[in-house]
Amino acid sequence: MQPDFAPAAVRELTDLNQKLATGVRAFQGIDTADIQIGTAPKEAVWRDGRVVLYRYTPQVESPHPVPLLITYALVNRPYMVDLQENRSLVRSLLALGLDVYLIDWGYPTRADRYDTLDDHINGYLNDAVDHIREASGQDAINVLGICQGGVFSMCYASMHPEKVKNLVTMVAPVDFHIEATPEAGLLNAWSRHMDADLMADALGNVPGDLMNFGYLMLKPFTLFFQKYVEMVDVLDDERKLLNFLRMEKWIFDSPDQAGETWRAFIKQAYRDNKLMTGDFEVGDQTVDLGNLTMPVLNVYADADHLVPPASSKALAGLVGTDDYTEANFPVGHIGMYVSGKVQKTLPPLIADWLKER
């Protein structure tokens, strides 16, 4: 006697085969040129070696007079903020009347292995800010720092508070010793015990692929297997398939890390938690987050497995401003960029907050 589940299993297998066949045809019809990321119109307005400053083409006749500079992390490419036309933080901010710039850290080569935190923050970032100040005629500009770029932005604003009118941080870590759980904080726990000196001395620049593998291992089932199993469900929808491929393109586009910058960041942030103790050093200066006297908007993700909410919220007890605002969203680290719901509410939140100040 045939089991009752047999007809359902046959139907499921038939549906799977149809989706796979449709997916094969879809892949054959997709050109790599179709997988475009970072398509908002922009112009390179300043360059120093591998580092480029872009100004996005304003979308309103009279954009807000105080420009906004977006500073992203070193580990991935910054076009995550402009992943696709209908899910683009940049395009949304432009439509809301902001004048948006972005610093692209580029791809470090062996010649860049000795670039330091000071080179990145007091060098490249400071020069980019000065260019924007001169071009806009503003003494101080707005800065939006994302993830590690948020740490760079905090450090920069604390050392150059006269050049930053308002500071926005997004999924940015502050307390690197938050207790790890299976859901979040494993990156902090693992990185705390790395031999950063051995790796930097042996490798020079730390390979981006090595870093990326470590991030994937934080949630191996979800990031290695589950997403590819679930991909079967979108194979017969070219639009969703392209969305998936855009994300894959971004995930695996991981620049190498300049060895000296990586060494200092791992040791000072992850190992010694120096942002919290007030001993974080950039060049010959010590970062005091109490110098953040400008308005601060701190945005974090409730389900962030890379930067636990408590790590970001620690900023509240360190800043020297009374104008401090927190905003949270019920998504993960990447969901801050790709969630349709977040993209409807986050850009207006940022734009309104900046315009009010």
Tab-separated table of C-alpha atoms in Angstrom:
chain	number	residue	atom	x	y	z
A	1	MET	CA	0.000	0.000	0.000
A	2	GLN	CA	1.420	3.376	-0.996
A	3	PRO	CA	2.087	5.766	1.947
A	4	ASP	CA	-0.241	8.781	2.266
A	5	PHE	CA	2.646	11.213	1.974
A	6	ALA	CA	3.734	9.925	-1.438
A	7	PRO	CA	1.513	12.173	-3.610
A	8	ALA	CA	2.588	15.264	-1.665
A	9	ALA	CA	6.253	14.266	-1.953
A	10	VAL	CA	5.881	13.757	-5.711
A	11	ARG	CA	4.251	17.182	-6.081
A	12	GLU	CA	7.001	18.814	-4.017
A	13	LEU	CA	9.704	17.109	-6.065
A	14	THR	CA	7.984	18.118	-9.306
A	15	ASP	CA	7.735	21.745	-8.134
A	16	LEU	CA	11.411	21.698	-7.162
A	17	ASN	CA	12.442	20.355	-10.566
A	18	GLN	CA	10.363	23.018	-12.305
A	19	LYS	CA	11.969	25.757	-10.212
A	20	LEU	CA	15.448	24.394	-10.885
A	21	ALA	CA	14.750	24.256	-14.609
A	22	THR	CA	13.397	27.805	-14.538
A	23	GLY	CA	16.440	28.871	-12.505
A	24	VAL	CA	18.841	27.399	-15.053
A	25	ARG	CA	17.117	29.371	-17.807
A	26	ALA	CA	17.126	32.495	-15.646
A	27	PHE	CA	20.859	32.204	-14.938
A	28	GLN	CA	21.544	31.699	-18.630
A	29	GLY	CA	19.660	34.891	-19.405
A	30	ILE	CA	21.416	37.035	-16.786
A	31	ASP	CA	24.470	38.967	-17.877
A	32	THR	CA	26.984	40.096	-15.235
A	33	ALA	CA	26.185	43.628	-16.392
A	34	ASP	CA	22.678	43.096	-14.986
A	35	ILE	CA	24.079	42.679	-11.465
A	36	GLN	CA	24.753	46.345	-10.871
A	37	ILE	CA	25.339	47.877	-7.455
A	38	GLY	CA	25.986	51.478	-6.518
A	39	THR	CA	24.230	53.016	-9.494
A	40	ALA	CA	23.189	56.376	-8.025
A	41	PRO	CA	24.855	59.076	-10.195
A	42	LYS	CA	28.017	60.430	-8.578
A	43	GLU	CA	31.251	62.222	-9.358
A	44	ALA	CA	34.740	61.725	-7.955
A	45	VAL	CA	35.649	65.120	-6.471
A	46	TRP	CA	38.836	64.276	-4.528
A	47	ARG	CA	41.355	61.467	-4.585
A	48	ASP	CA	44.431	60.419	-2.650
A	49	GLY	CA	45.911	57.207	-3.974
A	50	ARG	CA	43.380	54.398	-3.475
A	51	VAL	CA	40.957	56.591	-1.510
A	52	VAL	CA	38.260	58.462	-3.423
A	53	LEU	CA	35.651	60.981	-2.284
A	54	TYR	CA	32.407	60.937	-4.273
A	55	ARG	CA	29.673	63.532	-4.397
A	56	TYR	CA	26.283	62.184	-5.415
A	57	THR	CA	24.288	64.237	-7.883
A	58	PRO	CA	21.730	66.256	-5.883
A	59	GLN	CA	18.126	65.369	-6.644
A	60	VAL	CA	16.527	68.646	-5.561
A	61	GLU	CA	17.066	72.154	-6.854
A	62	SER	CA	18.356	73.532	-3.554
A	63	PRO	CA	19.844	70.778	-1.383
A	64	HIS	CA	20.385	71.285	2.326
A	65	PRO	CA	23.337	73.662	2.755
A	66	VAL	CA	25.224	71.417	5.207
A	67	PRO	CA	26.596	68.386	3.312
A	68	LEU	CA	26.507	64.852	4.703
A	69	LEU	CA	29.590	62.626	4.464
A	70	ILE	CA	29.051	58.850	4.705
A	71	THR	CA	31.966	56.871	6.136
A	72	TYR	CA	31.771	53.094	5.761
A	73	ALA	CA	33.830	50.241	7.216
A	74	LEU	CA	37.079	49.049	5.673
A	75	VAL	CA	36.101	45.393	5.440
A	76	ASN	CA	33.419	45.629	2.739
A	77	ARG	CA	32.629	47.955	-0.109
A	78	PRO	CA	30.548	51.049	0.706
A	79	TYR	CA	28.054	50.545	-2.121
A	80	MET	CA	25.883	48.634	0.355
A	81	VAL	CA	24.335	52.057	1.042
A	82	ASP	CA	23.254	52.094	-2.610
A	83	LEU	CA	22.553	48.401	-3.183
A	84	GLN	CA	19.751	48.827	-5.710
A	85	GLU	CA	17.475	51.605	-6.912
A	86	ASN	CA	14.478	50.775	-4.718
A	87	ARG	CA	16.586	49.977	-1.637
A	88	SER	CA	19.181	52.715	-1.470
A	89	LEU	CA	19.908	54.800	1.593
A	90	VAL	CA	21.797	57.236	-0.616
A	91	ARG	CA	18.985	57.704	-3.137
A	92	SER	CA	16.464	58.201	-0.344
A	93	LEU	CA	18.602	60.830	1.402
A	94	LEU	CA	19.107	62.633	-1.904
A	95	ALA	CA	15.365	62.632	-2.572
A	96	LEU	CA	14.842	64.143	0.880
A	97	GLY	CA	17.033	67.072	-0.074
A	98	LEU	CA	20.427	66.217	1.422
A	99	ASP	CA	23.767	66.863	-0.266
A	100	VAL	CA	25.497	63.485	0.068
A	101	TYR	CA	29.173	62.564	-0.152
A	102	LEU	CA	30.822	59.168	0.391
A	103	ILE	CA	34.428	58.207	1.084
A	104	ASP	CA	35.549	55.028	-0.692
A	105	TRP	CA	38.577	53.448	1.008
A	106	GLY	CA	39.433	51.451	-2.122
A	107	TYR	CA	41.517	48.280	-2.270
A	108	PRO	CA	44.755	48.395	-0.246
A	109	THR	CA	47.832	46.969	-1.968
A	110	ARG	CA	51.130	45.847	-0.476
A	111	ALA	CA	52.244	49.466	-0.678
A	112	ASP	CA	49.511	50.340	1.835
A	113	ARG	CA	50.371	47.764	4.510
A	114	TYR	CA	51.891	50.451	6.752
A	115	ASP	CA	48.908	52.819	6.549
A	116	THR	CA	47.872	53.480	10.138
A	117	LEU	CA	44.697	54.497	11.944
A	118	ASP	CA	46.161	57.992	11.950
A	119	ASP	CA	46.554	57.865	8.162
A	120	HIS	CA	42.897	56.892	7.762
A	121	ILE	CA	41.337	59.239	10.325
A	122	ASN	CA	43.601	62.296	10.532
A	123	GLY	CA	44.798	61.815	6.974
A	124	TYR	CA	42.305	60.588	4.379
A	125	LEU	CA	39.131	61.333	6.361
A	126	ASN	CA	40.291	64.766	7.516
A	127	ASP	CA	41.364	65.742	4.000
A	128	ALA	CA	37.994	64.628	2.611
A	129	VAL	CA	36.148	66.663	5.254
A	130	ASP	CA	38.280	69.718	4.475
A	131	HIS	CA	37.507	69.355	0.775
A	132	ILE	CA	33.767	69.269	1.486
A	133	ARG	CA	34.007	72.223	3.857
A	134	GLU	CA	35.804	74.288	1.256
A	135	ALA	CA	33.496	73.256	-1.595
A	136	SER	CA	30.334	73.960	0.412
A	137	GLY	CA	31.520	77.054	2.269
A	138	GLN	CA	30.547	75.419	5.579
A	139	ASP	CA	32.786	75.501	8.639
A	140	ALA	CA	31.372	72.156	9.815
A	141	ILE	CA	29.602	69.306	8.011
A	142	ASN	CA	27.376	66.387	8.992
A	143	VAL	CA	28.963	62.929	9.237
A	144	LEU	CA	27.262	59.527	9.050
A	145	GLY	CA	29.539	56.687	10.181
A	146	ILE	CA	28.505	53.070	9.579
A	147	CYS	CA	29.876	50.028	11.461
A	148	GLN	CA	33.672	50.426	11.723
A	149	GLY	CA	33.208	53.679	9.833
A	150	GLY	CA	31.127	54.758	12.800
A	151	VAL	CA	34.118	54.207	15.086
A	152	PHE	CA	36.303	56.214	12.703
A	153	SER	CA	33.685	58.977	12.697
A	154	MET	CA	33.459	59.056	16.503
A	155	CYS	CA	37.235	59.295	16.751
A	156	TYR	CA	37.382	61.993	14.099
A	157	ALA	CA	34.585	64.072	15.615
A	158	SER	CA	36.128	63.839	19.081
A	159	MET	CA	39.488	65.099	17.775
A	160	HIS	CA	38.047	67.673	15.360
A	161	PRO	CA	34.718	68.720	16.921
A	162	GLU	CA	34.864	72.110	15.225
A	163	LYS	CA	34.523	70.416	11.815
A	164	VAL	CA	31.503	68.202	12.602
A	165	LYS	CA	28.125	69.879	12.987
A	166	ASN	CA	26.094	66.703	13.644
A	167	LEU	CA	27.205	63.094	14.050
A	168	VAL	CA	25.120	60.077	13.039
A	169	THR	CA	26.362	56.588	13.909
A	170	MET	CA	24.730	53.459	12.511
A	171	VAL	CA	25.306	49.860	13.727
A	172	ALA	CA	28.581	51.147	15.168
A	173	PRO	CA	30.363	49.274	18.002
A	174	VAL	CA	31.534	51.124	21.108
A	175	ASP	CA	31.788	48.541	23.884
A	176	PHE	CA	33.742	45.622	22.410
A	177	HIS	CA	33.550	43.509	25.571
A	178	ILE	CA	29.801	42.902	25.586
A	179	GLU	CA	29.188	39.352	26.771
A	180	ALA	CA	28.866	36.981	23.834
A	181	THR	CA	25.786	34.845	23.235
A	182	PRO	CA	25.043	32.310	20.460
A	183	GLU	CA	22.996	35.051	18.776
A	184	ALA	CA	25.440	37.972	19.047
A	185	GLY	CA	28.840	39.045	20.247
A	186	LEU	CA	30.885	36.081	18.980
A	187	LEU	CA	32.935	38.421	16.778
A	188	ASN	CA	33.977	40.369	19.870
A	189	ALA	CA	34.886	37.171	21.745
A	190	TRP	CA	36.889	35.680	18.890
A	191	SER	CA	38.721	38.870	17.958
A	192	ARG	CA	39.721	39.554	21.566
A	193	HIS	CA	42.027	36.532	21.513
A	194	MET	CA	43.554	36.963	18.060
A	195	ASP	CA	47.313	37.369	17.829
A	196	ALA	CA	47.076	40.560	15.782
A	197	ASP	CA	50.841	41.127	15.822
A	198	LEU	CA	51.572	37.670	14.425
A	199	MET	CA	48.970	38.015	11.677
A	200	ALA	CA	50.037	41.504	10.605
A	201	ASP	CA	53.736	40.623	10.708
A	202	ALA	CA	53.213	37.405	8.745
A	203	LEU	CA	50.645	38.567	6.212
A	204	GLY	CA	51.286	42.277	5.764
A	205	ASN	CA	47.799	43.162	4.626
A	206	VAL	CA	45.177	40.851	6.121
A	207	PRO	CA	43.350	39.146	3.215
A	208	GLY	CA	39.743	40.181	2.735
A	209	ASP	CA	38.748	36.602	1.920
A	210	LEU	CA	40.124	35.467	5.279
A	211	MET	CA	38.153	38.174	7.087
A	212	ASN	CA	35.019	37.319	5.137
A	213	PHE	CA	35.330	33.618	5.982
A	214	GLY	CA	35.473	34.544	9.656
A	215	TYR	CA	32.281	36.574	9.392
A	216	LEU	CA	30.504	33.713	7.650
A	217	MET	CA	31.606	31.285	10.361
A	218	LEU	CA	29.763	33.348	12.976
A	219	LYS	CA	26.529	31.851	11.624
A	220	PRO	CA	27.708	28.957	9.450
A	221	PHE	CA	24.391	27.210	8.869
A	222	THR	CA	22.487	30.379	8.009
A	223	LEU	CA	25.205	32.003	5.897
A	224	PHE	CA	26.719	28.906	4.265
A	225	PHE	CA	23.749	26.612	3.665
A	226	GLN	CA	20.337	27.979	4.519
A	227	LYS	CA	20.449	30.972	2.207
A	228	TYR	CA	21.359	28.795	-0.768
A	229	VAL	CA	18.605	26.326	0.029
A	230	GLU	CA	16.153	29.209	0.258
A	231	MET	CA	17.472	30.589	-3.018
A	232	VAL	CA	15.550	27.793	-4.758
A	233	ASP	CA	12.336	29.619	-3.855
A	234	VAL	CA	13.332	32.688	-5.904
A	235	LEU	CA	14.811	30.950	-8.932
A	236	ASP	CA	11.617	31.429	-10.925
A	237	ASP	CA	11.482	35.173	-10.149
A	238	GLU	CA	14.175	37.071	-12.062
A	239	ARG	CA	13.755	40.233	-9.981
A	240	LYS	CA	14.263	38.400	-6.679
A	241	LEU	CA	17.106	36.375	-8.174
A	242	LEU	CA	18.906	39.570	-9.197
A	243	ASN	CA	18.407	40.946	-5.689
A	244	PHE	CA	20.006	37.789	-4.289
A	245	LEU	CA	22.952	38.026	-6.701
A	246	ARG	CA	23.524	41.692	-5.850
A	247	MET	CA	23.840	40.754	-2.207
A	248	GLU	CA	26.220	37.901	-3.019
A	249	LYS	CA	28.345	40.245	-5.106
A	250	TRP	CA	28.651	42.662	-2.194
A	251	ILE	CA	29.355	39.962	0.412
A	252	PHE	CA	32.281	38.508	-1.522
A	253	ASP	CA	33.764	41.840	-2.598
A	254	SER	CA	36.029	42.133	0.454
A	255	PRO	CA	39.138	44.337	0.215
A	256	ASP	CA	42.294	43.363	2.049
A	257	GLN	CA	42.955	45.209	5.306
A	258	ALA	CA	45.981	47.505	5.625
A	259	GLY	CA	48.087	45.562	8.106
A	260	GLU	CA	49.000	48.321	10.552
A	261	THR	CA	45.466	49.707	10.695
A	262	TRP	CA	44.035	46.233	11.274
A	263	ARG	CA	46.642	45.482	13.963
A	264	ALA	CA	45.874	48.669	15.899
A	265	PHE	CA	42.099	48.307	15.599
A	266	ILE	CA	42.040	44.691	16.785
A	267	LYS	CA	44.324	45.395	19.741
A	268	GLN	CA	42.814	48.687	20.874
A	269	ALA	CA	39.142	48.005	20.190
A	270	TYR	CA	38.546	44.267	20.466
A	271	ARG	CA	41.342	43.247	22.850
A	272	ASP	CA	41.629	46.256	25.166
A	273	ASN	CA	38.229	47.975	24.693
A	274	LYS	CA	39.928	51.360	24.712
A	275	LEU	CA	36.956	53.377	23.478
A	276	MET	CA	35.302	52.529	26.793
A	277	THR	CA	38.377	53.223	28.915
A	278	GLY	CA	39.239	56.478	27.141
A	279	ASP	CA	42.670	55.250	26.019
A	280	PHE	CA	42.059	54.723	22.289
A	281	GLU	CA	45.015	56.232	20.424
A	282	VAL	CA	45.107	57.707	16.945
A	283	GLY	CA	48.600	58.886	16.105
A	284	ASP	CA	49.824	60.968	19.025
A	285	GLN	CA	46.292	61.783	20.205
A	286	THR	CA	44.021	60.001	22.664
A	287	VAL	CA	40.334	59.788	21.777
A	288	ASP	CA	37.969	61.163	24.416
A	289	LEU	CA	34.367	60.558	23.390
A	290	GLY	CA	33.407	63.183	25.933
A	291	ASN	CA	34.537	65.651	23.268
A	292	LEU	CA	31.479	64.688	21.223
A	293	THR	CA	29.656	67.877	22.143
A	294	MET	CA	27.743	68.143	18.855
A	295	PRO	CA	24.283	66.509	18.498
A	296	VAL	CA	24.545	62.715	18.121
A	297	LEU	CA	22.038	60.301	16.561
A	298	ASN	CA	22.880	56.669	17.326
A	299	VAL	CA	21.033	54.071	15.208
A	300	TYR	CA	21.302	50.365	15.971
A	301	ALA	CA	19.725	47.035	14.959
A	302	ASP	CA	17.932	44.894	17.538
A	303	ALA	CA	18.950	41.582	15.918
A	304	ASP	CA	22.533	42.547	14.998
A	305	HIS	CA	24.864	39.533	15.375
A	306	LEU	CA	27.989	41.544	14.486
A	307	VAL	CA	27.395	44.626	16.653
A	308	PRO	CA	25.130	43.773	19.597
A	309	PRO	CA	22.707	46.577	20.508
A	310	ALA	CA	24.326	46.958	23.925
A	311	SER	CA	27.664	47.633	22.225
A	312	SER	CA	26.200	50.570	20.291
A	313	LYS	CA	24.084	51.880	23.181
A	314	ALA	CA	27.191	52.227	25.345
A	315	LEU	CA	27.866	55.472	23.482
A	316	ALA	CA	25.152	57.202	25.520
A	317	GLY	CA	27.261	57.137	28.654
A	318	LEU	CA	30.374	58.522	26.984
A	319	VAL	CA	29.316	61.497	24.863
A	320	GLY	CA	29.589	65.064	26.106
A	321	THR	CA	26.386	66.318	24.515
A	322	ASP	CA	22.894	66.667	25.953
A	323	ASP	CA	21.459	66.351	22.437
A	324	TYR	CA	21.760	62.578	22.143
A	325	THR	CA	19.155	60.453	20.366
A	326	GLU	CA	18.865	56.686	19.951
A	327	ALA	CA	16.812	54.869	17.329
A	328	ASN	CA	16.481	51.111	16.924
A	329	PHE	CA	15.088	48.883	14.183
A	330	PRO	CA	13.952	45.228	14.463
A	331	VAL	CA	16.444	43.895	11.919
A	332	GLY	CA	19.967	42.496	11.708
A	333	HIS	CA	23.202	44.198	10.699
A	334	ILE	CA	22.575	43.848	6.967
A	335	GLY	CA	18.846	44.436	7.328
A	336	MET	CA	19.592	48.095	8.025
A	337	TYR	CA	20.412	48.439	4.326
A	338	VAL	CA	18.178	45.918	2.568
A	339	SER	CA	14.964	45.836	4.608
A	340	GLY	CA	12.192	47.520	2.639
A	341	LYS	CA	10.460	48.649	5.845
A	342	VAL	CA	13.649	50.163	7.267
A	343	GLN	CA	14.369	51.995	4.035
A	344	LYS	CA	10.963	53.654	4.282
A	345	THR	CA	11.579	54.983	7.783
A	346	LEU	CA	15.356	55.291	8.339
A	347	PRO	CA	16.180	57.920	5.672
A	348	PRO	CA	13.382	60.301	6.797
A	349	LEU	CA	14.527	59.835	10.400
A	350	ILE	CA	18.099	60.844	9.504
A	351	ALA	CA	17.076	63.690	7.195
A	352	ASP	CA	14.550	65.190	9.606
A	353	TRP	CA	16.931	64.902	12.535
A	354	LEU	CA	19.702	66.690	10.609
A	355	LYS	CA	17.443	69.422	9.255
A	356	GLU	CA	16.097	70.191	12.725
A	357	ARG	CA	19.663	70.917	13.791
